[in-house]
Tab-separated table of C-alpha atoms and ligand atoms in Angstrom:
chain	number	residue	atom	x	y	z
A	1	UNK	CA	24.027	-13.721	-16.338
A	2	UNK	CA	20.131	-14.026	-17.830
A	3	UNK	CA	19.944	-12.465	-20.676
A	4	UNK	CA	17.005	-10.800	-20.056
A	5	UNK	CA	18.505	-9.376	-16.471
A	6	UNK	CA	21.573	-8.022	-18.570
A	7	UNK	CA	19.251	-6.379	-21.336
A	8	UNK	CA	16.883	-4.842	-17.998
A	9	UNK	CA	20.529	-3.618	-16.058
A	10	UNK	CA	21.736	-1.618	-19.567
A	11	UNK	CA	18.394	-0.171	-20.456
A	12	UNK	CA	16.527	0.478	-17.846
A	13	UNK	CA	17.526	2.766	-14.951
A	14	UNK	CA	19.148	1.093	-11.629
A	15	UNK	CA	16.732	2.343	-9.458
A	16	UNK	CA	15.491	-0.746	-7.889
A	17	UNK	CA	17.736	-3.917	-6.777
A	18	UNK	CA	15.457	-6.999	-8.029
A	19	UNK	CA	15.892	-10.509	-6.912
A	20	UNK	CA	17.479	-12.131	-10.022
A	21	UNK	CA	14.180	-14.270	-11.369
A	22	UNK	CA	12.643	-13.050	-14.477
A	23	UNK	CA	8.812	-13.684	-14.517
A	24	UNK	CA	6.724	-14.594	-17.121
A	25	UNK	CA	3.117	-15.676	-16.036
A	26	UNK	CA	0.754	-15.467	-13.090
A	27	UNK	CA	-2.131	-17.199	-12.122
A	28	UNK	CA	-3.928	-16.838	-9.355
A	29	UNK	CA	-1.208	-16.836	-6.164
A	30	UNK	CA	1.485	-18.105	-8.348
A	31	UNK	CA	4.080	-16.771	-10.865
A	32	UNK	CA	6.384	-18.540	-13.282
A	33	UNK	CA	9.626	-17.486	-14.167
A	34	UNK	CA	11.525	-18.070	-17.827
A	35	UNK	CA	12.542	-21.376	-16.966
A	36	UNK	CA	9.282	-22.617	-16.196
A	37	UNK	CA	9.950	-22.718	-12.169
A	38	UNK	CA	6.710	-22.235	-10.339
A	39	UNK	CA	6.936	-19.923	-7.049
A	40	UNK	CA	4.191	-18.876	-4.127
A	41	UNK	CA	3.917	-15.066	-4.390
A	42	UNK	CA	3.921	-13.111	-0.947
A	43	UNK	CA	4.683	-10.008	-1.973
A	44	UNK	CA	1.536	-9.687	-4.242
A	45	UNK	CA	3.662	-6.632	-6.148
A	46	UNK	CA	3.229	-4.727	-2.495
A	47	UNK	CA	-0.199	-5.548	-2.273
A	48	UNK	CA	-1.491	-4.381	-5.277
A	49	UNK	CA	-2.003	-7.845	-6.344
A	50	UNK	CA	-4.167	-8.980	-3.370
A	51	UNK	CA	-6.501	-10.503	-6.156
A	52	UNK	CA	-4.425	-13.058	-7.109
A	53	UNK	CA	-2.518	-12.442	-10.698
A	54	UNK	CA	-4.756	-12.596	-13.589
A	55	UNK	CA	-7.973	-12.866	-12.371
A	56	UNK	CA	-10.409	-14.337	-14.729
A	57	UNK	CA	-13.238	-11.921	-13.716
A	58	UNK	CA	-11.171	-8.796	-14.155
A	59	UNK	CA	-9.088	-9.629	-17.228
A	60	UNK	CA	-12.489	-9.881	-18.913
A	61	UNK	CA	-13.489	-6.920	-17.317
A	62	UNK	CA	-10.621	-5.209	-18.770
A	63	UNK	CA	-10.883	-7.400	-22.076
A	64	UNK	CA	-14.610	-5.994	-22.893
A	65	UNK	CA	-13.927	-2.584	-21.700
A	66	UNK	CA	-10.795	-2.367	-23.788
A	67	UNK	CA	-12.549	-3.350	-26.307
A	68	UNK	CA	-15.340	-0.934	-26.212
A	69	UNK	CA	-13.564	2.183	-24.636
A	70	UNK	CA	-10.752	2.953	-22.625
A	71	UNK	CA	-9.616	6.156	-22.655
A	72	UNK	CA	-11.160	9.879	-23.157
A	73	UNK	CA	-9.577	11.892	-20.740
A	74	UNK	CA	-11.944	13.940	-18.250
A	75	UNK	CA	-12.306	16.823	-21.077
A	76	UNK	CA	-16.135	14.289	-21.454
A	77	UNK	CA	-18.043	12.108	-19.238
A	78	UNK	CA	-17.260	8.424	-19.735
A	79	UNK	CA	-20.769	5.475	-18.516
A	80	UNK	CA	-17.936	3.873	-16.462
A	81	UNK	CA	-16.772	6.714	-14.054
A	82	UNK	CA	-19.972	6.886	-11.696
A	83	UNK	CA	-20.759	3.700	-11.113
A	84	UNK	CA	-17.318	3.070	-10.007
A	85	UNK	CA	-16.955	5.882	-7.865
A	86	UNK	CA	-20.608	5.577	-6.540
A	87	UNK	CA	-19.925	2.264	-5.503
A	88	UNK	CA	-16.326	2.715	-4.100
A	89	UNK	CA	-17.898	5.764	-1.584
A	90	UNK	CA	-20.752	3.472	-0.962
A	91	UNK	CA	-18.146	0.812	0.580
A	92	UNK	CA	-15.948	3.123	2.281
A	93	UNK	CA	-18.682	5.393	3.653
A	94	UNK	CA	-17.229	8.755	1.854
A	95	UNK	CA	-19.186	11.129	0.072
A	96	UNK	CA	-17.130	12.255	-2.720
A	97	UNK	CA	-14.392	10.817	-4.551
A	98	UNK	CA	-11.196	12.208	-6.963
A	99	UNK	CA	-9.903	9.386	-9.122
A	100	UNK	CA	-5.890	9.092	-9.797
A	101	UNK	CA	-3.226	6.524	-11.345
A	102	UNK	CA	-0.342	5.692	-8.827
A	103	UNK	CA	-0.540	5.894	-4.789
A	104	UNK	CA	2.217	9.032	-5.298
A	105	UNK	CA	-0.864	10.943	-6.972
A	106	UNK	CA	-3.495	10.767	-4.942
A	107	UNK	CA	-1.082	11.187	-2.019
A	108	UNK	CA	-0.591	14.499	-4.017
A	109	UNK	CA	-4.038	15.077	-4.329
A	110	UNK	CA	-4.775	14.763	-0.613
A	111	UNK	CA	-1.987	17.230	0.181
A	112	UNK	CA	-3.172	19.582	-1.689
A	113	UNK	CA	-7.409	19.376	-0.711
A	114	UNK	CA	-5.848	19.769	2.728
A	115	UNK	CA	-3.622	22.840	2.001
A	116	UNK	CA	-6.660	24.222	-0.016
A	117	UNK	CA	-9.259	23.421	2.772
A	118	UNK	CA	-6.870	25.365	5.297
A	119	UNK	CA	-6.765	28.197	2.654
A	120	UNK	CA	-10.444	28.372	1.760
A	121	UNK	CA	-12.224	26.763	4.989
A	122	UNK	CA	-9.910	26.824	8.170
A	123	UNK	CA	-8.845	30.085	7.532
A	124	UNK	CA	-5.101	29.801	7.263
A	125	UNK	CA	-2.587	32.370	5.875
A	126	UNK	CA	-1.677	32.123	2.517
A	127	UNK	CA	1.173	30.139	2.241
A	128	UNK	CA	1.318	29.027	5.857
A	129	UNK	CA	-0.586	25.875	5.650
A	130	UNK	CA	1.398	22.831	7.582
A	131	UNK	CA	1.134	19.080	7.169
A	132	UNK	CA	2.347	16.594	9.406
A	133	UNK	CA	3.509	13.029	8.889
A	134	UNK	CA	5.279	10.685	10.543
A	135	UNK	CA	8.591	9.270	11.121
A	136	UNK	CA	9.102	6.003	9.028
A	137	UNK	CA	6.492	7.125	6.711
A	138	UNK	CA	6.213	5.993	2.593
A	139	UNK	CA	3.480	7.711	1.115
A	140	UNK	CA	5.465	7.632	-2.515
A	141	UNK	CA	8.170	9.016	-4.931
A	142	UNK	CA	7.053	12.555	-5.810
A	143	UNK	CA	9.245	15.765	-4.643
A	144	UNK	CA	6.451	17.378	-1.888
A	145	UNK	CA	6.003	12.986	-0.623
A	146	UNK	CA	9.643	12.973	-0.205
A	147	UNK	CA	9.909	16.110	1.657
A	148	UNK	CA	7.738	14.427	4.230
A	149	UNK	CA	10.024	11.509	4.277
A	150	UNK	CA	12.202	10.952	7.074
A	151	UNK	CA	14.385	8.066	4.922
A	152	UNK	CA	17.642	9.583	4.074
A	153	UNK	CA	18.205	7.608	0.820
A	154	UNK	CA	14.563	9.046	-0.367
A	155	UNK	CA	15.768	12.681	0.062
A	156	UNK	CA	19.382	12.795	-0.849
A	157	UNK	CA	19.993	14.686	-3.836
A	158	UNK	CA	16.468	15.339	-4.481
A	159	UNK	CA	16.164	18.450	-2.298
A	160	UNK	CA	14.879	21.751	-1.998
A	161	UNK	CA	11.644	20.574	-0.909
A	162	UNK	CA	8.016	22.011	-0.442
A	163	UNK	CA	8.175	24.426	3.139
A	164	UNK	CA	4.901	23.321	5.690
A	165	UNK	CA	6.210	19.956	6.190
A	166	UNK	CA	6.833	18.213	9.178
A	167	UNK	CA	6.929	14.849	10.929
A	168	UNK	CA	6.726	13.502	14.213
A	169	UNK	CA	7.081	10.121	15.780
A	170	UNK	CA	4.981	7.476	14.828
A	171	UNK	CA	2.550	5.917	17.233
A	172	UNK	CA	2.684	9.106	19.488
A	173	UNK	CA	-0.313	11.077	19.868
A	174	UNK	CA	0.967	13.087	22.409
A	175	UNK	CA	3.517	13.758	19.721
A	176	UNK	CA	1.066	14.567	17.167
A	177	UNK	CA	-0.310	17.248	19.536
A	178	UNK	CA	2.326	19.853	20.133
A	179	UNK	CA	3.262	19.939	16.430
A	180	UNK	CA	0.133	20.877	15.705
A	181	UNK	CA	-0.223	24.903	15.117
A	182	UNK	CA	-3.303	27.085	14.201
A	183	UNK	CA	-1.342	26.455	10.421
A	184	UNK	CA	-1.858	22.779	10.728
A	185	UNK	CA	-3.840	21.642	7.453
A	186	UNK	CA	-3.784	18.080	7.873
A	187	UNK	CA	-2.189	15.011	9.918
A	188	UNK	CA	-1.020	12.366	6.479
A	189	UNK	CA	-0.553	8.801	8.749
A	190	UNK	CA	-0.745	5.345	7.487
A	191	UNK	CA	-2.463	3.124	9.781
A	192	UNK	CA	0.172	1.023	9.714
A	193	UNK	CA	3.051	1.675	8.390
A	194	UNK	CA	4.194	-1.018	5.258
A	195	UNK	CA	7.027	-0.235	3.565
A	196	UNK	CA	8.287	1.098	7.335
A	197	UNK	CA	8.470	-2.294	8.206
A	198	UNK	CA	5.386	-3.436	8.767
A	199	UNK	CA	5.224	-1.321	11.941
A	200	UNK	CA	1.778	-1.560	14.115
A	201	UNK	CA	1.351	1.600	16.391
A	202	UNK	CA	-0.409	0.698	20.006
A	203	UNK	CA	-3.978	-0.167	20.011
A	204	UNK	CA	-5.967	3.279	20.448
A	205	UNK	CA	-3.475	5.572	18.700
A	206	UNK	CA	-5.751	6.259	15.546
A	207	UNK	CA	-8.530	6.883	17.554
A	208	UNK	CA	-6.441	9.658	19.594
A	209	UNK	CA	-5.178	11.205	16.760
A	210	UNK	CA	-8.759	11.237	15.474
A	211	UNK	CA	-9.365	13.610	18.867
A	212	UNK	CA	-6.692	15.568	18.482
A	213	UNK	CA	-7.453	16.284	14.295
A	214	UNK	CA	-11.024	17.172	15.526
A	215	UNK	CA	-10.077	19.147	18.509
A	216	UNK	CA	-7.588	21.140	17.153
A	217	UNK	CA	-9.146	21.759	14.068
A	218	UNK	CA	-6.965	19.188	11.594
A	219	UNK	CA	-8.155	16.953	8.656
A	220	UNK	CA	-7.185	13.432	9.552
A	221	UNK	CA	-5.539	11.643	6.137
A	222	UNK	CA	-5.503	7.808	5.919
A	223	UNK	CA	-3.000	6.304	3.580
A	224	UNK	CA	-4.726	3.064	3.009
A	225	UNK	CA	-2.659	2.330	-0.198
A	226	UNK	CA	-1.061	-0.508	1.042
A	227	UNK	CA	-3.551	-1.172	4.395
A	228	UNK	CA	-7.001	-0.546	2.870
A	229	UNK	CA	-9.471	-3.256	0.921
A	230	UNK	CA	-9.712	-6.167	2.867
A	231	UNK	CA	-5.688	-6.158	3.454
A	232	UNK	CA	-5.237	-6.298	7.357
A	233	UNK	CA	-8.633	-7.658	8.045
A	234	UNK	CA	-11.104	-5.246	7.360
A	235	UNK	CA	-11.997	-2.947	4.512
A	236	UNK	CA	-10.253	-0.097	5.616
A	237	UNK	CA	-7.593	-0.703	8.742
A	238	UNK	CA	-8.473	2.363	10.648
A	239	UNK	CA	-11.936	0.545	10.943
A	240	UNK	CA	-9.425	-1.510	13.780
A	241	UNK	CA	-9.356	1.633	15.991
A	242	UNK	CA	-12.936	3.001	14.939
A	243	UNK	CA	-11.702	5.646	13.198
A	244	UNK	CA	-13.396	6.793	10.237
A	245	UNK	CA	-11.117	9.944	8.901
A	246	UNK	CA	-11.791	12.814	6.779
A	247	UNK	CA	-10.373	11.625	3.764
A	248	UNK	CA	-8.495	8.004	2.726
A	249	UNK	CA	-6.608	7.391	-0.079
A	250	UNK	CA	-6.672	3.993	-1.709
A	251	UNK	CA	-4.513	2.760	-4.628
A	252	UNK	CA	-2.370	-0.826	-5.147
A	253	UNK	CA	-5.166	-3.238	-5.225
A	254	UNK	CA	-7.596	-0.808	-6.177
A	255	UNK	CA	-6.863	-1.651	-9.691
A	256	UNK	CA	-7.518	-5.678	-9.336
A	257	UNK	CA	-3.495	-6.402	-10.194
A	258	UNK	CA	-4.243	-5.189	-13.833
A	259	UNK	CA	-3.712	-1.316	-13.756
A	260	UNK	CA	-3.022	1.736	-11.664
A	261	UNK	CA	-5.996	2.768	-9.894
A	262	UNK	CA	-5.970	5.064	-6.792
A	263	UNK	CA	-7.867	7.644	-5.586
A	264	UNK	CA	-8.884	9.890	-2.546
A	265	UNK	CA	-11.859	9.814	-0.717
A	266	UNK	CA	-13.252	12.444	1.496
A	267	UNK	CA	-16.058	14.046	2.699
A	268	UNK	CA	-17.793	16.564	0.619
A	269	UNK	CA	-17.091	19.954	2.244
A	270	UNK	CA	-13.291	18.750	1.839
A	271	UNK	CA	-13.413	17.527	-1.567
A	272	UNK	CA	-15.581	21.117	-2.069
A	273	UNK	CA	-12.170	23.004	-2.522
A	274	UNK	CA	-11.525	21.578	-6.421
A	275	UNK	CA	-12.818	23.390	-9.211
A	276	UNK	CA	-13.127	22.875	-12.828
A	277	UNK	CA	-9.092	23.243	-13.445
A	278	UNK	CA	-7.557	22.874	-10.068
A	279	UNK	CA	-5.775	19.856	-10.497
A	280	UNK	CA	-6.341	16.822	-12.658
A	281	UNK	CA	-5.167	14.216	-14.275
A	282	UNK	CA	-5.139	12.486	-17.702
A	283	UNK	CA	-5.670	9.101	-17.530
A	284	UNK	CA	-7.251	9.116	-13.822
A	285	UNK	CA	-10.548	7.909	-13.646
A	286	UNK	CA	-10.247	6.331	-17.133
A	287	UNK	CA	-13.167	3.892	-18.479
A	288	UNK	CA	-10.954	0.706	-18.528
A	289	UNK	CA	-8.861	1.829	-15.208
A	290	UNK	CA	-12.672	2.392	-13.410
A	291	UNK	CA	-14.474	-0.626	-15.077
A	292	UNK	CA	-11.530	-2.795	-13.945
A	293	UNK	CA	-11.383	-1.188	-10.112
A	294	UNK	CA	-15.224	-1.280	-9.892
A	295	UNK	CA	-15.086	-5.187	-11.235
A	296	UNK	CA	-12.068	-5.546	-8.372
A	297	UNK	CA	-14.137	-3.884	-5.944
A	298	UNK	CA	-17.324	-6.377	-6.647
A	299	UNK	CA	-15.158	-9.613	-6.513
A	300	UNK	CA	-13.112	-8.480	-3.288
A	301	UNK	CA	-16.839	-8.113	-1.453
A	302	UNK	CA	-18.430	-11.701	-3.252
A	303	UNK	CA	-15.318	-13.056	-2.459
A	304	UNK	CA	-15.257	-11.845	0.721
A	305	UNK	CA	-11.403	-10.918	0.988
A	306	UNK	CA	-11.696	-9.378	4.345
A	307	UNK	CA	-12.561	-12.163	6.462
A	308	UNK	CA	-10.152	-14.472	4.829
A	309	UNK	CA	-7.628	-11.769	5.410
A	310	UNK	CA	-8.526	-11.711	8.941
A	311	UNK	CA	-8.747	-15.230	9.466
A	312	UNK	CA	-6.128	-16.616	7.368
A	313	UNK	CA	-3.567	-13.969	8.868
A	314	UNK	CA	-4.486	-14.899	12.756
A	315	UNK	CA	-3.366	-18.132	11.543
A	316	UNK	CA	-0.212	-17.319	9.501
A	317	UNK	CA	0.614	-14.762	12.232
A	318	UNK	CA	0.164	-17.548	14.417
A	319	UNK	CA	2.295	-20.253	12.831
A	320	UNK	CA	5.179	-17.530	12.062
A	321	UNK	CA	5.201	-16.877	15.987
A	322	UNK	CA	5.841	-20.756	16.571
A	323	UNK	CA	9.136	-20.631	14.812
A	324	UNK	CA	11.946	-20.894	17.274
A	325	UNK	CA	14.750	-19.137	15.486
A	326	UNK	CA	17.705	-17.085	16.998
A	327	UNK	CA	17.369	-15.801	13.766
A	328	UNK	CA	14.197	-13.828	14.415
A	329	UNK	CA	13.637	-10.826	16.235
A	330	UNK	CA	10.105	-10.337	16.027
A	331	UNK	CA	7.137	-11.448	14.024
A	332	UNK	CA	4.445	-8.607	13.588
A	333	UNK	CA	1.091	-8.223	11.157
A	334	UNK	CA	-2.079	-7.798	11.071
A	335	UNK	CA	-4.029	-9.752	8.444
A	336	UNK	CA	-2.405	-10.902	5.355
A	337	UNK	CA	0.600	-7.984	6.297
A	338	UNK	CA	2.713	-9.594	8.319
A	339	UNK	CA	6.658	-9.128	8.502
A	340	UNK	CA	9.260	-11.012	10.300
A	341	UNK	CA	12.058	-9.162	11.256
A	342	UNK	CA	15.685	-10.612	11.529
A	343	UNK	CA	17.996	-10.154	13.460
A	344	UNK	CA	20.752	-7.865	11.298
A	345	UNK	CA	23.696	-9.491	13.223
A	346	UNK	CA	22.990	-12.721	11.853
A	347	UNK	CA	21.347	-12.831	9.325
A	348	UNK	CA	19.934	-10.010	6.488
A	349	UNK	CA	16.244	-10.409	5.674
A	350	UNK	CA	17.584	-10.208	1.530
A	351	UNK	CA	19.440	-13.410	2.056
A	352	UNK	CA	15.906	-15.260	3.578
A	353	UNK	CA	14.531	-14.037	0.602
A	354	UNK	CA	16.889	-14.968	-1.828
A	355	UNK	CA	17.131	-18.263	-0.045
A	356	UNK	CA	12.927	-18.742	-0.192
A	357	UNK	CA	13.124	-17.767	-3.569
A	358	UNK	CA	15.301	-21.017	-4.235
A	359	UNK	CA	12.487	-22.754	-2.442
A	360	UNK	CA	9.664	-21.249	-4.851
A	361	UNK	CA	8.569	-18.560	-2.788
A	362	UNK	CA	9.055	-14.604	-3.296
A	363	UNK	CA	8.596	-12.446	-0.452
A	364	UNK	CA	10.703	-8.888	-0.416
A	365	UNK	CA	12.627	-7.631	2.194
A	366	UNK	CA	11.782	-3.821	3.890
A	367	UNK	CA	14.276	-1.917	5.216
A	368	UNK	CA	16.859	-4.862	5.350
A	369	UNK	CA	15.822	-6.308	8.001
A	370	UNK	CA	12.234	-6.767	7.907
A	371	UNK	CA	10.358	-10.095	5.664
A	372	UNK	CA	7.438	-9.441	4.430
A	373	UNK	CA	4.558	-11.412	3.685
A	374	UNK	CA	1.672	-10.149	1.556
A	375	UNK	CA	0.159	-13.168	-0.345
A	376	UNK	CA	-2.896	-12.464	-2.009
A	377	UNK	CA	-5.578	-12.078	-0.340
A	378	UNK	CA	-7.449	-15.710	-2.483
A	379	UNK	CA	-4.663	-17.487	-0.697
A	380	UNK	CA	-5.631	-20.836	0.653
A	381	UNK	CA	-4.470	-22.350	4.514
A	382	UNK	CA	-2.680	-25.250	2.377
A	383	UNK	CA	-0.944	-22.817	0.570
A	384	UNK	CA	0.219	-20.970	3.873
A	385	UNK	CA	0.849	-24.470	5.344
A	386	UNK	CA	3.432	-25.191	2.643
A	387	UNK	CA	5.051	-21.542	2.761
A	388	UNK	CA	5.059	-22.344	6.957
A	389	UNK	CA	7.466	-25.482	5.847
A	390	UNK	CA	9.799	-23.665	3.349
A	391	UNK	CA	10.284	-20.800	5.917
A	392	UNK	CA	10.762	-23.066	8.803
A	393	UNK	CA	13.472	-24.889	6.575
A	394	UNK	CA	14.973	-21.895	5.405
A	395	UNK	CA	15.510	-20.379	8.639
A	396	UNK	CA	16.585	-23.647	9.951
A	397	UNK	CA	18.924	-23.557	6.786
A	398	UNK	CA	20.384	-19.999	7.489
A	399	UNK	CA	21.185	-20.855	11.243
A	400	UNK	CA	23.759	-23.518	10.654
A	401	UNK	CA	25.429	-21.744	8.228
B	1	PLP	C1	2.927	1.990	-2.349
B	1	PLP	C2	2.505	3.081	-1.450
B	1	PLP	C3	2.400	4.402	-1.909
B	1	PLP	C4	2.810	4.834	-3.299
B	1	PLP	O1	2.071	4.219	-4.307
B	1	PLP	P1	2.636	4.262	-5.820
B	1	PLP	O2	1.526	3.620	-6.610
B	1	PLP	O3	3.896	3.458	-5.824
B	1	PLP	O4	2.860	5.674	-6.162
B	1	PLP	C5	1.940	5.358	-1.027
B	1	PLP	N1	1.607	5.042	0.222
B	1	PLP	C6	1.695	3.790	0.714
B	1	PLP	C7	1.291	3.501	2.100
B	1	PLP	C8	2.170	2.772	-0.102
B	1	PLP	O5	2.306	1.535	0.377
């Protein structure tokens, strides 16, 4: 075995199953592993690298700000904090912003302006407030996200979880309305659903749920961690059903594929309910971590990542849904997130990765049957073009034996 593989399996904990290829530069949409093999990266590290790896415009970024300051803590104001945040409510049309590390924490974050708005503005009971997700969901790792999770692997053994969580089916408004209760603080839904599957709810369902939030009373929460910044086609994907929700949180390619940025974005008279104290977090809104995410934010808009995210991924989409293969079950996606799901009888979507990875290309299955494809967003047609072929081939590959 690799060396470096058997070092990784005794130290560090077994809590992910990698495909064996150790990595050792990026550049742009390609990595390089230890033996100097060159692959096509479509998993862009779930999206967060939709940037491309290294990009020259935010490792200086980072370079000059590391070099000048990068951490204080929130105890002080920092010169990079505003302008990022100013600029990242500017895009997304919010008013307010509360800046984070991972996608798990500013999940956290939005559960708990929603259980505090319900408190403090709604009028709940004390300890009553409800939040609804969905079935299928991933919204992160944390004990009160994996409460909400309806995977059984997420939960078992991790248990007791938070009380005033609950989930219904995904892509069902109708659904969405009779779990609602006067306790209901907030409805948590991803747009569409990634690590799911790649799972696309029907046209219009956002836009109901928007209704129903408004109607009954209920913040609407967009987890655009995965879907949001140019990923499916637009800036934000609820933008697809019109929707613009009372809060959003963002993360993964927030922080250019250099750091963990995230954050949640509301309107003011939700983000109101913090204080000096509530909640916080050390190295969130950092002066590197926001100089690097405001950097990502200017280079996704020059660049002009949403329309090649649209445009490239009607075409990929396109291409992917020429492939005659028993193998295939269905190809789904919208923009650059597109998954191809196997059939599990014949084939498992781990061994068409493990076979394009031969053939220079890393993609990651989801829920063992589903491919995914998540290139970065600077991705070229050619480059798609000659993923098309080694797909085709390794499909063609997998059928015969
Ligand atoms: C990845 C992801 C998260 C969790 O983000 P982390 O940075 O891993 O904590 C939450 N929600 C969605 C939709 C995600 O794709």
């Amino acid at each position: 075995m690799n060396r470096t593989i058997e070092l990784e399996e005794k130290y560090c904990a077994h809590n992910y199953a990698p495909l064996p290829v150790v990595l050792v530069k990026g550049e742009g949409v390609h990595v390089w592993d230890d033996q100097g093999k060159r692959y096509l990266d479509m998993m862009s590290a779930y999206s967060a690298v939709s940037h491309g790896h290294c990009h020259p415009r935010l490792v200086n970024a980072l370079g000059a700000q590391a070099a000048r300051l990068a951490v204080v803590s929130r105890a002080f104001y920092s010169d990079r904090l505003a302008p990022f945040l100013q600029r990242l409510c500017a895009v997304t049309s919010y008013d307010m912003a509360l800046p984070m590390n991972t996608g798990a924490e500013a999940v956290e974050t939005a559960m708990k302006a929603a259980r505090k708005w319900a408190y403090t503005v709604k009028g709940v009971a004390p300890e009553r407030a409800e939040i609804i997700a969905c079935d299928g969901n991933f919204h992160g790792r944390t004990l009160a996200i994996v409460g909400l999770s309806s995977e059984a692997q997420y939960r078992e053994g991790f248990g007791p979880f938070p009380p005033g969580l609950k989930r219904v089916a995904y892509g069902d408004a109708a659904a969405l309305e009779a779990a609602i209760t006067p306790n209901t603080a907030a409805f948590l839904v991803e747009p569409i659903q990634g690590e799911g599957g790649i799972v696309i709810p029907p046209p219009g369902y956002l836009a109901a749920c928007a209704r129903l939030c408004k109607k009954h009373n209920v913040l609407l929460i967009c987890d655009e961690i995965q879907t949001g910044l140019g990923r499916t086609g637009a800036l934000l994907a609820c933008a697809h059903d019109g929707v613009h929700p009372d809060g959003v949180v963002l993360g993964k390619a927030l922080g250019g594929g250099l750091l963990p940025v995230s954050a949640f974005l509301a309107r003011r008279e939700v983000m109101a309910v913090f204080h000096p104290g509530d909640h916080g977090s050390t190295f969130g809104g950092n002066p590197l971590a926001a100089a690097v995410a405001l950097e990502a934010i200017d280079v996704m808009l020059e660049d002009d990542y949403v329309t090649r995210a649209a445009d490239l991924g009607d075409y990929f989409l396109e291409q992917l849904r020429q492939i005659r293969s028993p193998l295939i079950r269905e190809v789904r996606g919208k923009g650059l997130l597109i998954g191809v799901e196997v059939d599990p009888a014949r084939v498992s979507a781990r061994a068409v990765c493990e076979a394009l990875m031969a053939r220079g290309i890393l993609s990651k299955e989801t829920h063992h049957t589903v491919v995914r494809f998540a290139p970065p967003l600077i991705i070229t047609r050619e480059q798609i073009d000659g993923a098309l072929e080694q797909i085709r081939e390794v499909l063609r590959a997998l059928e015969q034996a």
